[in-house]
CSV table of N, CA and C in Angstrom, one decimal:
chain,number,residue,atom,x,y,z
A,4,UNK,N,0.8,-1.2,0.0
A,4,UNK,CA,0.0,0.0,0.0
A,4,UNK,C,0.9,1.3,0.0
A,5,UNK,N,1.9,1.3,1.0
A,5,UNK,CA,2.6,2.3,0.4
A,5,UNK,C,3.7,2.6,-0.4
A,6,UNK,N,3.9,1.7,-0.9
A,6,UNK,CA,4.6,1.8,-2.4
A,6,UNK,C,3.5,2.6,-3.6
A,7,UNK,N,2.2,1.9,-3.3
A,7,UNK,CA,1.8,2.4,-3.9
A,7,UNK,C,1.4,4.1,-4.0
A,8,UNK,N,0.9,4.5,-2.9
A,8,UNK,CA,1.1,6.1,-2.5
A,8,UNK,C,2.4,6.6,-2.9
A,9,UNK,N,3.5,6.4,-2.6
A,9,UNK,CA,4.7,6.5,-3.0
A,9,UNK,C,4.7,6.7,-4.2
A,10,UNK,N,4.4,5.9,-5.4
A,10,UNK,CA,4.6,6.0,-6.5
A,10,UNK,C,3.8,7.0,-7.3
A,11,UNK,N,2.0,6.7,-6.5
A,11,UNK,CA,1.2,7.7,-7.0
A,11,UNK,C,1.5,9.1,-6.8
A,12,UNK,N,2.3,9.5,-5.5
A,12,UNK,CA,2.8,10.6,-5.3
A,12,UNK,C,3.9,11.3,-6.4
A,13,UNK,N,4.6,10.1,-6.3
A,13,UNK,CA,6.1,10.7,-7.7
A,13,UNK,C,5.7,10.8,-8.6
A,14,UNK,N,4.5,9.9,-9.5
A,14,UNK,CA,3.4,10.4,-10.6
A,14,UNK,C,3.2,11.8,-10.6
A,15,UNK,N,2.6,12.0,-9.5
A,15,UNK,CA,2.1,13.5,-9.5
A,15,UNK,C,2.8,14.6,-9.7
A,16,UNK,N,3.5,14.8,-8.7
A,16,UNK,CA,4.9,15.6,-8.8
A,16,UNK,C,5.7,15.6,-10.6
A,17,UNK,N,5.6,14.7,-10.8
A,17,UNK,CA,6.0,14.5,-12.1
A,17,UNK,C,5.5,14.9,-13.0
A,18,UNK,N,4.3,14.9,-12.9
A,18,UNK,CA,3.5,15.5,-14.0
A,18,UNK,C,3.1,16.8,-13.6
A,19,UNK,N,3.4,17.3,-12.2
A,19,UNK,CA,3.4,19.5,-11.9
A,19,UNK,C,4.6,19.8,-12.6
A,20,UNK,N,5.7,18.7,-12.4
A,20,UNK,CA,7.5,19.8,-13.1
A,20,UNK,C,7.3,19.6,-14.2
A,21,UNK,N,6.6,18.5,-15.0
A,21,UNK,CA,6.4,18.7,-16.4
A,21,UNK,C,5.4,20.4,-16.4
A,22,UNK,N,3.8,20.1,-16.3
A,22,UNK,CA,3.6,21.3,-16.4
A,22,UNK,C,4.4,22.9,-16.0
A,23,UNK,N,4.7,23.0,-15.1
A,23,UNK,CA,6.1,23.9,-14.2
A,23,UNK,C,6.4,23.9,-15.6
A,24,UNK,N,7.3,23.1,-16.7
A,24,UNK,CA,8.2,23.6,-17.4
A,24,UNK,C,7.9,24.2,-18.8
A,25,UNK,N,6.3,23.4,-19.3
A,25,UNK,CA,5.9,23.8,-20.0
A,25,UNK,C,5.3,25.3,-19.8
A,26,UNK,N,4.5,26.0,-18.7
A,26,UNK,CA,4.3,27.2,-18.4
A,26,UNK,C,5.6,28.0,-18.1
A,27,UNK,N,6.8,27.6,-17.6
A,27,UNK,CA,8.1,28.3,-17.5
A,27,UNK,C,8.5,28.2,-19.0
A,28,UNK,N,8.6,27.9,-19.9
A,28,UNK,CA,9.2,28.0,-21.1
A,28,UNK,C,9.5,29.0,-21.6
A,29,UNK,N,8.4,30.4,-22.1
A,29,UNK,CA,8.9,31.6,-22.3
A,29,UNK,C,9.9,32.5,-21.1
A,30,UNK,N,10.1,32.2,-19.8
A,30,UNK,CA,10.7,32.4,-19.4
A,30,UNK,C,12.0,31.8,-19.4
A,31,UNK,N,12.2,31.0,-19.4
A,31,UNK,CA,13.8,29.9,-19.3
A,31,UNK,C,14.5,30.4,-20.9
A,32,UNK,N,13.4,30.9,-22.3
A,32,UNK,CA,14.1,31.1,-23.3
A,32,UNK,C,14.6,32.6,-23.1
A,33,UNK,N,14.1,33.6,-22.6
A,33,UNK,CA,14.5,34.6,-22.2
A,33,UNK,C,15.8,34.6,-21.0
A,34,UNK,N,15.9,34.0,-20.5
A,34,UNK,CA,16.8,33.7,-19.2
A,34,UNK,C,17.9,33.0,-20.2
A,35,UNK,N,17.7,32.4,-21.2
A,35,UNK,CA,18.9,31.2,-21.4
A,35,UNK,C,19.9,32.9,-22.5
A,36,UNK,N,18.9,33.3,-23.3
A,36,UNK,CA,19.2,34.7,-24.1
A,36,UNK,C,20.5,35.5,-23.1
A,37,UNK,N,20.1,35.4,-21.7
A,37,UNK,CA,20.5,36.2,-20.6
A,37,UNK,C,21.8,35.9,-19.9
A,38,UNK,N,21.8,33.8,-21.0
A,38,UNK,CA,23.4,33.5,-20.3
A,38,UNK,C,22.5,32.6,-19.1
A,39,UNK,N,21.6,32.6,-18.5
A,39,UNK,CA,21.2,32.2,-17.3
A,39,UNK,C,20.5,30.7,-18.0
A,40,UNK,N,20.7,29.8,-17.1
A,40,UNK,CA,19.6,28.6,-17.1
A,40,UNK,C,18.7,28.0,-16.3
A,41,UNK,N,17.4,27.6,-16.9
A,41,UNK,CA,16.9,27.3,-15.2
A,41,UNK,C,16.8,25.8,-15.1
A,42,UNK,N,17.1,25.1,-14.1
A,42,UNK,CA,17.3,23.5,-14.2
A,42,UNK,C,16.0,22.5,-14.4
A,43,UNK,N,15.1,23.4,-14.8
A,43,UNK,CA,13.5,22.0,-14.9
A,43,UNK,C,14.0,20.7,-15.5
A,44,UNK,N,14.7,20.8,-16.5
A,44,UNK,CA,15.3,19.6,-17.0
A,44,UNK,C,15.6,18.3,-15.9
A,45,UNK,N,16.7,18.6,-15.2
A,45,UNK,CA,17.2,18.2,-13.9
A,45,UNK,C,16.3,17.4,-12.9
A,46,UNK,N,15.0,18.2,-12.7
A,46,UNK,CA,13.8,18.1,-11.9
A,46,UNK,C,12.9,17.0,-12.7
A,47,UNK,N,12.7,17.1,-13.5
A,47,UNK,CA,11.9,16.4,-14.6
A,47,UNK,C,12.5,14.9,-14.5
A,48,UNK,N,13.6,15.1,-14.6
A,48,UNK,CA,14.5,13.8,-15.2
A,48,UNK,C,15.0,12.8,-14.2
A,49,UNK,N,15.1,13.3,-12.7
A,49,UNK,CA,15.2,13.1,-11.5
A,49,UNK,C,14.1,12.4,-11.2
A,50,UNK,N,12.2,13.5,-11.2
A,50,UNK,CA,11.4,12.8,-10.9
A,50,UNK,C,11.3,11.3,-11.8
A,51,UNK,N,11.6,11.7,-13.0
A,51,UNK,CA,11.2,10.4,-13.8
A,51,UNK,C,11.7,9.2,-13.4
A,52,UNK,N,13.3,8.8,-13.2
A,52,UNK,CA,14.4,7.9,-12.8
A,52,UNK,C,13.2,7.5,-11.0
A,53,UNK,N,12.8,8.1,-10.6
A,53,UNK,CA,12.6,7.7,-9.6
A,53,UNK,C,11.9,6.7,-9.5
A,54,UNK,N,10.4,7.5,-10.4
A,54,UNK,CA,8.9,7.0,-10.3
A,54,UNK,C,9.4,5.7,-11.3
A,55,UNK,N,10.4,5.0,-12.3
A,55,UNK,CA,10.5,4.4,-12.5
A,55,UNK,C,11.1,2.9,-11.6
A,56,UNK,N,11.7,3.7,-10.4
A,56,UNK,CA,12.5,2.9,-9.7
A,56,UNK,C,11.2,2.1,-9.1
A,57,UNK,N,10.2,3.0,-8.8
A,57,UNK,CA,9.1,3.0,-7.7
A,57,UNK,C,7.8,2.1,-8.4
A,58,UNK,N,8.1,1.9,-9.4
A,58,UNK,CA,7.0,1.2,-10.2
A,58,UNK,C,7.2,-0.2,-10.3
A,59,UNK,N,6.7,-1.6,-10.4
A,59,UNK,CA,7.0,-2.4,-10.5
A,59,UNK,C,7.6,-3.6,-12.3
């Protein structure tokens, strides 16, 4: 049971930093213009490696 919450949880989360990056996007291309980067990538790819750990 709680694997399963666990995993439902990292689903979730997973699918706000995707949204997060899709609505951050005109900002991160303006920021990247700026020399600056913002790490969604990082967060995204983190949560995913997880939820896949967490899945059966």
């Amino acid at each position: 049971m709680e694997s399963r919450l666990y995993a439902a949880t990292l689903l979730a989360l997973y699918q706000l930093t995707l949204l997060a990056g899709i609505a951050l996007l005109p900002v991160a291309m303006v920021t990247e213009r700026l020399g600056l980067r913002l790490p969604i990538d990082r967060a995204v790819t983190g949560l995913n490696e997880r939820y896949e750990r967490a899945t059966p």
